[in-house]
PDB file of C-alpha atoms in Angstrom:
ATOM      1  CA  MET A   1     104.746 118.434 146.583  1.00  0.00           C
ATOM      2  CA  LYS A   2     107.842 119.203 144.546  1.00  0.00           C
ATOM      3  CA  HIS A   3     109.700 116.242 143.088  1.00  0.00           C
ATOM      4  CA  THR A   4     113.457 116.708 143.002  1.00  0.00           C
ATOM      5  CA  THR A   5     114.263 114.632 139.942  1.00  0.00           C
ATOM      6  CA  SER A   6     117.188 115.079 137.573  1.00  0.00           C
ATOM      7  CA  TRP A   7     117.266 113.383 134.187  1.00  0.00           C
ATOM      8  CA  ARG A   8     120.895 112.605 133.411  1.00  0.00           C
ATOM      9  CA  LEU A   9     121.168 111.808 129.726  1.00  0.00           C
ATOM     10  CA  PHE A  10     124.189 111.739 127.468  1.00  0.00           C
ATOM     11  CA  ALA A  11     122.241 113.970 125.136  1.00  0.00           C
ATOM     12  CA  LEU A  12     121.020 117.539 124.844  1.00  0.00           C
ATOM     13  CA  ILE A  13     117.365 117.876 125.656  1.00  0.00           C
ATOM     14  CA  ILE A  14     115.550 120.414 123.423  1.00  0.00           C
ATOM     15  CA  ALA A  15     118.798 121.953 122.124  1.00  0.00           C
ATOM     16  CA  THR A  16     120.201 118.787 120.556  1.00  0.00           C
ATOM     17  CA  ILE A  17     119.208 115.213 121.262  1.00  0.00           C
ATOM     18  CA  LEU A  18     120.956 112.046 120.234  1.00  0.00           C
ATOM     19  CA  PHE A  19     118.103 110.150 118.632  1.00  0.00           C
ATOM     20  CA  GLY A  20     118.626 106.878 120.467  1.00  0.00           C
ATOM     21  CA  ALA A  21     120.749 105.999 123.477  1.00  0.00           C
ATOM     22  CA  CYS A  22     121.944 102.871 121.731  1.00  0.00           C
ATOM     23  CA  LYS A  23     124.902 100.573 121.648  1.00  0.00           C
ATOM     24  CA  THR A  24     127.322 101.747 118.995  1.00  0.00           C
ATOM     25  CA  GLN A  25     130.272 100.210 117.188  1.00  0.00           C
ATOM     26  CA  ASP A  26     131.925 103.638 116.895  1.00  0.00           C
ATOM     27  CA  LYS A  27     134.498 103.534 119.692  1.00  0.00           C
ATOM     28  CA  THR A  28     134.790 107.353 119.660  1.00  0.00           C
ATOM     29  CA  ALA A  29     131.132 107.858 120.582  1.00  0.00           C
ATOM     30  CA  ARG A  30     130.693 108.416 124.282  1.00  0.00           C
ATOM     31  CA  VAL A  31     127.161 107.034 124.457  1.00  0.00           C
ATOM     32  CA  PRO A  32     126.165 104.810 127.388  1.00  0.00           C
ATOM     33  CA  LYS A  33     125.881 101.120 126.552  1.00  0.00           C
ATOM     34  CA  ALA A  34     122.437  99.636 126.938  1.00  0.00           C
ATOM     35  CA  LYS A  35     121.812  96.412 128.781  1.00  0.00           C
ATOM     36  CA  LYS A  36     120.006  94.988 125.768  1.00  0.00           C
ATOM     37  CA  ALA A  37     121.577  94.654 122.341  1.00  0.00           C
ATOM     38  CA  LEU A  38     120.012  97.509 120.404  1.00  0.00           C
ATOM     39  CA  THR A  39     120.525  98.277 116.759  1.00  0.00           C
ATOM     40  CA  CYS A  40     121.044 102.043 116.524  1.00  0.00           C
ATOM     41  CA  LYS A  41     124.386 103.026 115.003  1.00  0.00           C
ATOM     42  CA  ALA A  42     126.142 106.320 115.702  1.00  0.00           C
ATOM     43  CA  PRO A  43     127.544 107.930 112.530  1.00  0.00           C
ATOM     44  CA  GLN A  44     131.133 109.144 112.637  1.00  0.00           C
ATOM     45  CA  PHE A  45     131.669 112.427 114.443  1.00  0.00           C
ATOM     46  CA  LEU A  46     133.113 115.292 112.417  1.00  0.00           C
ATOM     47  CA  GLN A  47     136.666 116.568 112.053  1.00  0.00           C
ATOM     48  CA  LYS A  48     138.030 119.908 110.857  1.00  0.00           C
ATOM     49  CA  GLY A  49     137.486 120.358 107.144  1.00  0.00           C
ATOM     50  CA  ASP A  50     134.584 117.900 106.873  1.00  0.00           C
ATOM     51  CA  LYS A  51     131.740 118.811 104.555  1.00  0.00           C
ATOM     52  CA  VAL A  52     128.255 119.533 105.897  1.00  0.00           C
ATOM     53  CA  ALA A  53     125.290 119.649 103.520  1.00  0.00           C
ATOM     54  CA  LEU A  54     122.608 122.332 103.913  1.00  0.00           C
ATOM     55  CA  ILE A  55     119.270 121.173 102.514  1.00  0.00           C
ATOM     56  CA  SER A  56     115.603 122.180 102.731  1.00  0.00           C
ATOM     57  CA  PRO A  57     113.391 119.063 103.043  1.00  0.00           C
ATOM     58  CA  ALA A  58     110.296 121.078 103.982  1.00  0.00           C
ATOM     59  CA  TYR A  59     109.509 124.782 103.525  1.00  0.00           C
ATOM     60  CA  ALA A  60     111.710 127.182 101.581  1.00  0.00           C
ATOM     61  CA  THR A  61     114.348 129.249 103.363  1.00  0.00           C
ATOM     62  CA  PRO A  62     115.586 132.759 102.551  1.00  0.00           C
ATOM     63  CA  GLN A  63     118.983 132.583 100.857  1.00  0.00           C
ATOM     64  CA  GLU A  64     120.290 135.004 103.471  1.00  0.00           C
ATOM     65  CA  ASN A  65     119.749 132.369 106.199  1.00  0.00           C
ATOM     66  CA  VAL A  66     121.586 129.753 104.174  1.00  0.00           C
ATOM     67  CA  ASP A  67     124.515 132.095 103.519  1.00  0.00           C
ATOM     68  CA  LYS A  68     124.806 133.101 107.192  1.00  0.00           C
ATOM     69  CA  THR A  69     124.684 129.473 108.309  1.00  0.00           C
ATOM     70  CA  ALA A  70     127.376 128.566 105.789  1.00  0.00           C
ATOM     71  CA  ALA A  71     129.570 131.323 107.220  1.00  0.00           C
ATOM     72  CA  ILE A  72     129.085 129.996 110.766  1.00  0.00           C
ATOM     73  CA  LEU A  73     130.005 126.457 109.681  1.00  0.00           C
ATOM     74  CA  ARG A  74     133.218 127.839 108.184  1.00  0.00           C
ATOM     75  CA  GLN A  75     133.967 129.507 111.520  1.00  0.00           C
ATOM     76  CA  TRP A  76     133.583 126.064 113.099  1.00  0.00           C
ATOM     77  CA  GLY A  77     136.201 124.695 110.713  1.00  0.00           C
ATOM     78  CA  LEU A  78     133.688 122.837 108.549  1.00  0.00           C
ATOM     79  CA  GLU A  79     132.991 123.133 104.830  1.00  0.00           C
ATOM     80  CA  PRO A  80     129.341 123.869 103.914  1.00  0.00           C
ATOM     81  CA  VAL A  81     127.867 122.563 100.673  1.00  0.00           C
ATOM     82  CA  VAL A  82     124.381 123.647  99.610  1.00  0.00           C
ATOM     83  CA  GLY A  83     121.833 121.282  98.101  1.00  0.00           C
ATOM     84  CA  PRO A  84     121.077 121.873  94.391  1.00  0.00           C
ATOM     85  CA  ASN A  85     117.381 122.554  95.034  1.00  0.00           C
ATOM     86  CA  VAL A  86     117.625 124.737  98.149  1.00  0.00           C
ATOM     87  CA  GLY A  87     116.762 127.914  96.215  1.00  0.00           C
ATOM     88  CA  ASN A  88     113.554 126.490  94.725  1.00  0.00           C
ATOM     89  CA  VAL A  89     110.035 127.559  95.750  1.00  0.00           C
ATOM     90  CA  TYR A  90     107.036 125.358  94.988  1.00  0.00           C
ATOM     91  CA  LEU A  91     103.388 126.251  95.653  1.00  0.00           C
ATOM     92  CA  GLY A  92     104.547 129.358  97.454  1.00  0.00           C
ATOM     93  CA  ARG A  93     105.894 127.446 100.491  1.00  0.00           C
ATOM     94  CA  TYR A  94     107.915 124.326  99.718  1.00  0.00           C
ATOM     95  CA  ALA A  95     111.606 124.296  98.792  1.00  0.00           C
ATOM     96  CA  GLY A  96     110.815 122.540  95.545  1.00  0.00           C
ATOM     97  CA  THR A  97     108.601 119.605  94.613  1.00  0.00           C
ATOM     98  CA  PRO A  98     108.655 116.449  96.770  1.00  0.00           C
ATOM     99  CA  ALA A  99     110.894 114.832  94.143  1.00  0.00           C
ATOM    100  CA  GLN A 100     113.344 117.761  94.199  1.00  0.00           C
ATOM    101  CA  ARG A 101     113.534 117.856  97.994  1.00  0.00           C
ATOM    102  CA  LYS A 102     114.017 114.099  98.154  1.00  0.00           C
ATOM    103  CA  SER A 103     116.719 114.402  95.495  1.00  0.00           C
ATOM    104  CA  ASP A 104     118.699 116.720  97.785  1.00  0.00           C
ATOM    105  CA  LEU A 105     118.375 114.222 100.635  1.00  0.00           C
ATOM    106  CA  LEU A 106     119.627 111.359  98.478  1.00  0.00           C
ATOM    107  CA  TRP A 107     122.440 113.542  97.130  1.00  0.00           C
ATOM    108  CA  ALA A 108     123.604 114.426 100.649  1.00  0.00           C
ATOM    109  CA  LEU A 109     123.507 110.774 101.689  1.00  0.00           C
ATOM    110  CA  SER A 110     125.249 109.368  98.622  1.00  0.00           C
ATOM    111  CA  ASP A 111     128.084 111.929  98.523  1.00  0.00           C
ATOM    112  CA  LYS A 112     130.846 110.197 100.493  1.00  0.00           C
ATOM    113  CA  SER A 113     132.563 113.510 101.231  1.00  0.00           C
ATOM    114  CA  VAL A 114     129.503 114.841 103.104  1.00  0.00           C
ATOM    115  CA  LYS A 115     129.677 113.858 106.793  1.00  0.00           C
ATOM    116  CA  ALA A 116     126.516 115.517 108.178  1.00  0.00           C
ATOM    117  CA  VAL A 117     123.287 117.117 106.979  1.00  0.00           C
ATOM    118  CA  ILE A 118     121.732 120.247 108.498  1.00  0.00           C
ATOM    119  CA  CYS A 119     118.151 121.061 107.536  1.00  0.00           C
ATOM    120  CA  ASN A 120     117.454 124.728 106.887  1.00  0.00           C
ATOM    121  CA  ARG A 121     113.990 124.856 108.437  1.00  0.00           C
ATOM    122  CA  GLY A 122     110.841 122.865 109.187  1.00  0.00           C
ATOM    123  CA  GLY A 123     107.283 123.779 108.263  1.00  0.00           C
ATOM    124  CA  TYR A 124     105.759 120.844 106.426  1.00  0.00           C
ATOM    125  CA  GLY A 125     106.651 118.327 103.726  1.00  0.00           C
ATOM    126  CA  SER A 126     109.408 116.063 105.038  1.00  0.00           C
ATOM    127  CA  LEU A 127     107.069 113.076 105.339  1.00  0.00           C
ATOM    128  CA  GLN A 128     106.505 113.257 101.568  1.00  0.00           C
ATOM    129  CA  GLU A 129     110.096 112.061 101.078  1.00  0.00           C
ATOM    130  CA  VAL A 130     110.092 109.083 103.437  1.00  0.00           C
ATOM    131  CA  ASP A 131     109.968 105.718 101.663  1.00  0.00           C
ATOM    132  CA  LYS A 132     111.974 102.505 101.331  1.00  0.00           C
ATOM    133  CA  GLN A 133     114.425 104.130  98.923  1.00  0.00           C
ATOM    134  CA  LEU A 134     115.323 106.796 101.477  1.00  0.00           C
ATOM    135  CA  ILE A 135     115.616 104.310 104.353  1.00  0.00           C
ATOM    136  CA  ASP A 136     117.866 102.062 102.263  1.00  0.00           C
ATOM    137  CA  ALA A 137     120.046 105.090 101.452  1.00  0.00           C
ATOM    138  CA  ILE A 138     120.344 105.944 105.165  1.00  0.00           C
ATOM    139  CA  LYS A 139     121.395 102.370 105.955  1.00  0.00           C
ATOM    140  CA  ALA A 140     123.991 102.410 103.189  1.00  0.00           C
ATOM    141  CA  ASN A 141     125.389 105.844 104.117  1.00  0.00           C
ATOM    142  CA  PRO A 142     124.814 106.538 107.830  1.00  0.00           C
ATOM    143  CA  LYS A 143     125.513 110.156 108.700  1.00  0.00           C
ATOM    144  CA  TRP A 144     124.114 112.723 111.122  1.00  0.00           C
ATOM    145  CA  ILE A 145     121.007 114.657 110.150  1.00  0.00           C
ATOM    146  CA  ILE A 146     120.080 117.687 112.245  1.00  0.00           C
ATOM    147  CA  GLY A 147     116.724 119.439 112.587  1.00  0.00           C
ATOM    148  CA  TYR A 148     113.523 119.683 114.593  1.00  0.00           C
ATOM    149  CA  SER A 149     109.794 120.371 114.116  1.00  0.00           C
ATOM    150  CA  ASP A 150     108.745 118.891 110.735  1.00  0.00           C
ATOM    151  CA  ILE A 151     112.171 117.228 110.459  1.00  0.00           C
ATOM    152  CA  SER A 152     110.834 114.774 113.073  1.00  0.00           C
ATOM    153  CA  SER A 153     109.578 112.772 110.068  1.00  0.00           C
ATOM    154  CA  LEU A 154     113.166 112.286 108.926  1.00  0.00           C
ATOM    155  CA  HIS A 155     114.304 111.370 112.436  1.00  0.00           C
ATOM    156  CA  GLY A 156     111.708 108.598 112.278  1.00  0.00           C
ATOM    157  CA  ALA A 157     113.222 107.391 109.004  1.00  0.00           C
ATOM    158  CA  TRP A 158     116.712 107.418 110.555  1.00  0.00           C
ATOM    159  CA  THR A 159     115.404 105.418 113.533  1.00  0.00           C
ATOM    160  CA  ASN A 160     113.772 102.958 111.146  1.00  0.00           C
ATOM    161  CA  ALA A 161     117.121 102.579 109.393  1.00  0.00           C
ATOM    162  CA  GLY A 162     118.869 101.940 112.717  1.00  0.00           C
ATOM    163  CA  VAL A 163     120.917 105.150 112.630  1.00  0.00           C
ATOM    164  CA  MET A 164     121.114 107.863 115.295  1.00  0.00           C
ATOM    165  CA  SER A 165     120.222 111.446 114.421  1.00  0.00           C
ATOM    166  CA  ILE A 166     120.209 114.819 116.181  1.00  0.00           C
ATOM    167  CA  HIS A 167     117.083 116.730 117.162  1.00  0.00           C
ATOM    168  CA  GLY A 168     118.764 120.121 117.057  1.00  0.00           C
ATOM    169  CA  THR A 169     118.941 123.663 115.801  1.00  0.00           C
ATOM    170  CA  MET A 170     118.602 124.521 112.087  1.00  0.00           C
ATOM    171  CA  SER A 171     119.671 127.270 109.706  1.00  0.00           C
ATOM    172  CA  VAL A 172     116.659 129.381 110.633  1.00  0.00           C
ATOM    173  CA  SER A 173     118.227 129.710 114.114  1.00  0.00           C
ATOM    174  CA  LEU A 174     121.927 129.332 113.318  1.00  0.00           C
ATOM    175  CA  ALA A 175     121.672 132.336 111.009  1.00  0.00           C
ATOM    176  CA  LYS A 176     121.014 134.554 114.030  1.00  0.00           C
ATOM    177  CA  GLY A 177     124.661 134.361 115.005  1.00  0.00           C
ATOM    178  CA  GLY A 178     125.564 130.836 116.040  1.00  0.00           C
ATOM    179  CA  SER A 179     126.639 131.868 119.543  1.00  0.00           C
ATOM    180  CA  ASP A 180     123.519 130.808 121.481  1.00  0.00           C
ATOM    181  CA  SER A 181     123.606 127.668 123.621  1.00  0.00           C
ATOM    182  CA  SER A 182     121.690 125.547 121.097  1.00  0.00           C
ATOM    183  CA  SER A 183     124.209 126.381 118.378  1.00  0.00           C
ATOM    184  CA  THR A 184     127.331 125.868 120.481  1.00  0.00           C
ATOM    185  CA  LEU A 185     125.976 122.599 121.879  1.00  0.00           C
ATOM    186  CA  LEU A 186     125.376 121.396 118.310  1.00  0.00           C
ATOM    187  CA  ARG A 187     128.909 122.401 117.338  1.00  0.00           C
ATOM    188  CA  ASP A 188     130.352 120.441 120.260  1.00  0.00           C
ATOM    189  CA  LEU A 189     128.115 117.427 119.717  1.00  0.00           C
ATOM    190  CA  LEU A 190     129.050 117.122 116.048  1.00  0.00           C
ATOM    191  CA  THR A 191     132.694 116.762 117.080  1.00  0.00           C
ATOM    192  CA  GLY A 192     131.949 114.093 119.689  1.00  0.00           C
ATOM    193  CA  GLN A 193     131.641 116.193 122.839  1.00  0.00           C
ATOM    194  CA  VAL A 194     128.477 114.635 124.264  1.00  0.00           C
ATOM    195  CA  PRO A 195     127.732 116.242 127.645  1.00  0.00           C
ATOM    196  CA  ARG A 196     125.911 115.060 130.701  1.00  0.00           C
ATOM    197  CA  TYR A 197     122.756 117.140 130.813  1.00  0.00           C
ATOM    198  CA  GLU A 198     120.494 117.859 133.776  1.00  0.00           C
ATOM    199  CA  LEU A 199     117.005 119.303 133.545  1.00  0.00           C
ATOM    200  CA  PRO A 200     115.646 121.624 136.238  1.00  0.00           C
ATOM    201  CA  ASP A 201     113.015 120.338 138.657  1.00  0.00           C
ATOM    202  CA  HIS A 202     109.362 120.564 137.680  1.00  0.00           C
ATOM    203  CA  THR A 203     106.418 120.243 140.054  1.00  0.00           C
ATOM    204  CA  GLN A 204     104.855 117.532 137.862  1.00  0.00           C
ATOM    205  CA  ASN A 205     107.949 115.392 137.406  1.00  0.00           C
ATOM    206  CA  ILE A 206     107.301 111.713 138.012  1.00  0.00           C
ATOM    207  CA  PRO A 207     110.642 110.421 139.332  1.00  0.00           C
ATOM    208  CA  GLY A 208     112.314 107.197 138.300  1.00  0.00           C
ATOM    209  CA  LYS A 209     114.998 105.631 136.111  1.00  0.00           C
ATOM    210  CA  ALA A 210     114.579 104.457 132.540  1.00  0.00           C
ATOM    211  CA  GLN A 211     116.544 103.078 129.612  1.00  0.00           C
ATOM    212  CA  GLY A 212     115.491 102.639 126.011  1.00  0.00           C
ATOM    213  CA  ILE A 213     115.729 103.956 122.473  1.00  0.00           C
ATOM    214  CA  LEU A 214     115.117 107.720 122.498  1.00  0.00           C
ATOM    215  CA  VAL A 215     112.482 108.615 119.877  1.00  0.00           C
ATOM    216  CA  GLY A 216     110.119 111.479 119.264  1.00  0.00           C
ATOM    217  CA  GLY A 217     110.077 115.141 118.320  1.00  0.00           C
ATOM    218  CA  ASN A 218     107.129 117.277 117.298  1.00  0.00           C
ATOM    219  CA  LEU A 219     103.974 115.471 118.437  1.00  0.00           C
ATOM    220  CA  CYS A 220     101.738 116.113 115.415  1.00  0.00           C
ATOM    221  CA  THR A 221     104.600 115.184 113.085  1.00  0.00           C
ATOM    222  CA  VAL A 222     105.632 112.025 114.920  1.00  0.00           C
ATOM    223  CA  VAL A 223     102.159 110.493 115.230  1.00  0.00           C
ATOM    224  CA  PRO A 224     101.332 110.319 111.478  1.00  0.00           C
ATOM    225  CA  ALA A 225     104.722 108.647 110.934  1.00  0.00           C
ATOM    226  CA  LEU A 226     104.418 105.917 113.572  1.00  0.00           C
ATOM    227  CA  HIS A 227     105.090 103.322 110.879  1.00  0.00           C
ATOM    228  CA  THR A 228     108.638 104.672 110.516  1.00  0.00           C
ATOM    229  CA  LEU A 229     109.441 103.341 113.986  1.00  0.00           C
ATOM    230  CA  ALA A 230     107.986  99.899 113.427  1.00  0.00           C
ATOM    231  CA  ASP A 231     110.833  97.914 111.899  1.00  0.00           C
ATOM    232  CA  ASN A 232     113.864  98.811 113.957  1.00  0.00           C
ATOM    233  CA  THR A 233     112.240  99.400 117.352  1.00  0.00           C
ATOM    234  CA  ALA A 234     109.669  96.587 117.340  1.00  0.00           C
ATOM    235  CA  GLY A 235     109.652  94.853 120.698  1.00  0.00           C
ATOM    236  CA  LYS A 236     112.181  97.283 122.197  1.00  0.00           C
ATOM    237  CA  ASP A 237     111.800  99.690 125.102  1.00  0.00           C
ATOM    238  CA  LEU A 238     111.339 103.350 124.215  1.00  0.00           C
ATOM    239  CA  ILE A 239     111.909 106.716 125.842  1.00  0.00           C
ATOM    240  CA  LEU A 240     109.576 109.160 124.117  1.00  0.00           C
ATOM    241  CA  PHE A 241     110.246 112.898 123.937  1.00  0.00           C
ATOM    242  CA  ILE A 242     107.580 115.277 122.681  1.00  0.00           C
ATOM    243  CA  GLU A 243     107.067 119.008 122.061  1.00  0.00           C
ATOM    244  CA  GLU A 244     104.364 120.988 120.314  1.00  0.00           C
ATOM    245  CA  VAL A 245     103.553 124.513 119.119  1.00  0.00           C
ATOM    246  CA  GLU A 246     100.164 126.199 118.597  1.00  0.00           C
ATOM    247  CA  GLU A 247      98.022 123.092 118.988  1.00  0.00           C
ATOM    248  CA  SER A 248      94.737 122.812 120.862  1.00  0.00           C
ATOM    249  CA  MET A 249      94.514 120.748 124.026  1.00  0.00           C
ATOM    250  CA  HIS A 250      91.972 118.431 122.455  1.00  0.00           C
ATOM    251  CA  ASN A 251      94.262 117.692 119.500  1.00  0.00           C
ATOM    252  CA  ILE A 252      97.211 117.014 121.811  1.00  0.00           C
ATOM    253  CA  ASP A 253      94.911 114.711 123.776  1.00  0.00           C
ATOM    254  CA  ARG A 254      93.891 112.996 120.528  1.00  0.00           C
ATOM    255  CA  GLN A 255      97.522 112.419 119.491  1.00  0.00           C
ATOM    256  CA  PHE A 256      98.327 110.775 122.833  1.00  0.00           C
ATOM    257  CA  ASP A 257      95.253 108.570 122.420  1.00  0.00           C
ATOM    258  CA  ILE A 258      96.636 107.445 119.068  1.00  0.00           C
ATOM    259  CA  LEU A 259      99.970 106.640 120.738  1.00  0.00           C
ATOM    260  CA  ARG A 260      98.063 104.655 123.343  1.00  0.00           C
ATOM    261  CA  THR A 261      95.855 102.719 120.926  1.00  0.00           C
ATOM    262  CA  HIS A 262      98.851 101.821 118.734  1.00  0.00           C
ATOM    263  CA  GLY A 263     100.710 100.382 121.702  1.00  0.00           C
ATOM    264  CA  VAL A 264     103.447 103.019 121.795  1.00  0.00           C
ATOM    265  CA  LEU A 265     102.779 104.236 125.335  1.00  0.00           C
ATOM    266  CA  SER A 266     102.797 100.696 126.694  1.00  0.00           C
ATOM    267  CA  ARG A 267     106.347 100.305 125.339  1.00  0.00           C
ATOM    268  CA  CYS A 268     107.566 103.558 126.867  1.00  0.00           C
ATOM    269  CA  LYS A 269     109.829 103.243 129.899  1.00  0.00           C
ATOM    270  CA  GLY A 270     110.048 107.014 130.269  1.00  0.00           C
ATOM    271  CA  ILE A 271     108.631 110.176 128.703  1.00  0.00           C
ATOM    272  CA  ILE A 272     110.272 113.590 128.312  1.00  0.00           C
ATOM    273  CA  LEU A 273     107.951 116.545 127.752  1.00  0.00           C
ATOM    274  CA  GLY A 274     109.510 119.571 126.099  1.00  0.00           C
ATOM    275  CA  GLU A 275     107.850 122.939 125.604  1.00  0.00           C
ATOM    276  CA  PHE A 276     104.175 123.242 124.643  1.00  0.00           C
ATOM    277  CA  THR A 277     104.213 126.750 123.219  1.00  0.00           C
ATOM    278  CA  ASP A 278     101.051 128.820 122.576  1.00  0.00           C
ATOM    279  CA  CYS A 279      98.833 125.764 122.946  1.00  0.00           C
ATOM    280  CA  GLY A 280      95.096 126.028 123.636  1.00  0.00           C
ATOM    281  CA  HIS A 281      93.305 126.165 126.972  1.00  0.00           C
ATOM    282  CA  GLU A 282      89.822 125.031 125.981  1.00  0.00           C
ATOM    283  CA  TYR A 283      89.616 122.663 128.955  1.00  0.00           C
ATOM    284  CA  THR A 284      89.797 123.586 132.619  1.00  0.00           C
ATOM    285  CA  PHE A 285      93.352 122.269 132.926  1.00  0.00           C
ATOM    286  CA  PRO A 286      95.691 125.183 133.718  1.00  0.00           C
ATOM    287  CA  ASP A 287      98.164 123.977 131.084  1.00  0.00           C
ATOM    288  CA  VAL A 288      99.035 121.091 128.769  1.00  0.00           C
ATOM    289  CA  GLU A 289     101.529 119.652 131.252  1.00  0.00           C
ATOM    290  CA  THR A 290      98.779 119.177 133.843  1.00  0.00           C
ATOM    291  CA  MET A 291      96.544 117.436 131.303  1.00  0.00           C
ATOM    292  CA  LEU A 292      99.341 115.055 130.279  1.00  0.00           C
ATOM    293  CA  TYR A 293     100.352 114.426 133.883  1.00  0.00           C
ATOM    294  CA  GLU A 294      96.802 113.216 134.594  1.00  0.00           C
ATOM    295  CA  GLN A 295      96.995 110.903 131.589  1.00  0.00           C
ATOM    296  CA  LEU A 296     100.482 109.528 132.175  1.00  0.00           C
ATOM    297  CA  LYS A 297     100.639 109.012 135.934  1.00  0.00           C
ATOM    298  CA  SER A 298      98.820 105.674 135.690  1.00  0.00           C
ATOM    299  CA  TYR A 299     101.655 104.206 133.572  1.00  0.00           C
ATOM    300  CA  ASN A 300     104.031 104.249 136.560  1.00  0.00           C
ATOM    301  CA  ILE A 301     106.999 105.411 134.503  1.00  0.00           C
ATOM    302  CA  PRO A 302     109.239 108.450 134.952  1.00  0.00           C
ATOM    303  CA  VAL A 303     108.030 111.612 133.232  1.00  0.00           C
TER     304      VAL A 303
END
């Protein structure tokens, strides 16, 4: 039987997601107030002429992508500034050593003229930069960071610091023209235009209403960094959103077991499943969504 459920979130699912539907002291942020006093702060939205840093916390990015993204940001009325180590290549994949990539993060955070940070691409390596020094820098200089995939590690650090972030498009996609819906939604969101978003019906929706801190991202990146959620979200209700690419069913199953055994699923008041692209079919489930539906239906929460 088809469930006719609409998730109405003041966020952009998949394209760009406010990382935490939390109470904010920024009176310009149109984010719904939670019933409980939460501790996520919304950074200031951007104005014309504001600087946006382009950095590569994970894998290296072709300079052409960086240049095209910078041109698009100028079209949006923003001023791009490129991290000092963006052009580096380390071990054939990374955009510099862990110390160099972390240095660009700290530079972007400490520069008072920089109002937001866009990551150039994912891949792997962001978790290597997450430590107390980075979290303290986020607390001292709260500003938007944008990215997805491996950048989920940094979203966890922002959540730990009590600062909202944006799970959204990066230079690797913006460089394709900046006119697709993900890019234009990011442009609008950065300037404070937070829309009401409705997802289409899905046959395996589990209907209901939920409220909590929105956390998540790429499943196999989020799970190893569970500790980054511990401090700021301890004892608070969560809404978990998850996506994955090119993972086997049994590994996706394993990651959800880790979430269960660490008490994360028991704290979830709702779960949002994004795309599971090119994932394995080694079990008799027709798809990953069916496997997760069988696991999650006993929690009696909206999915």
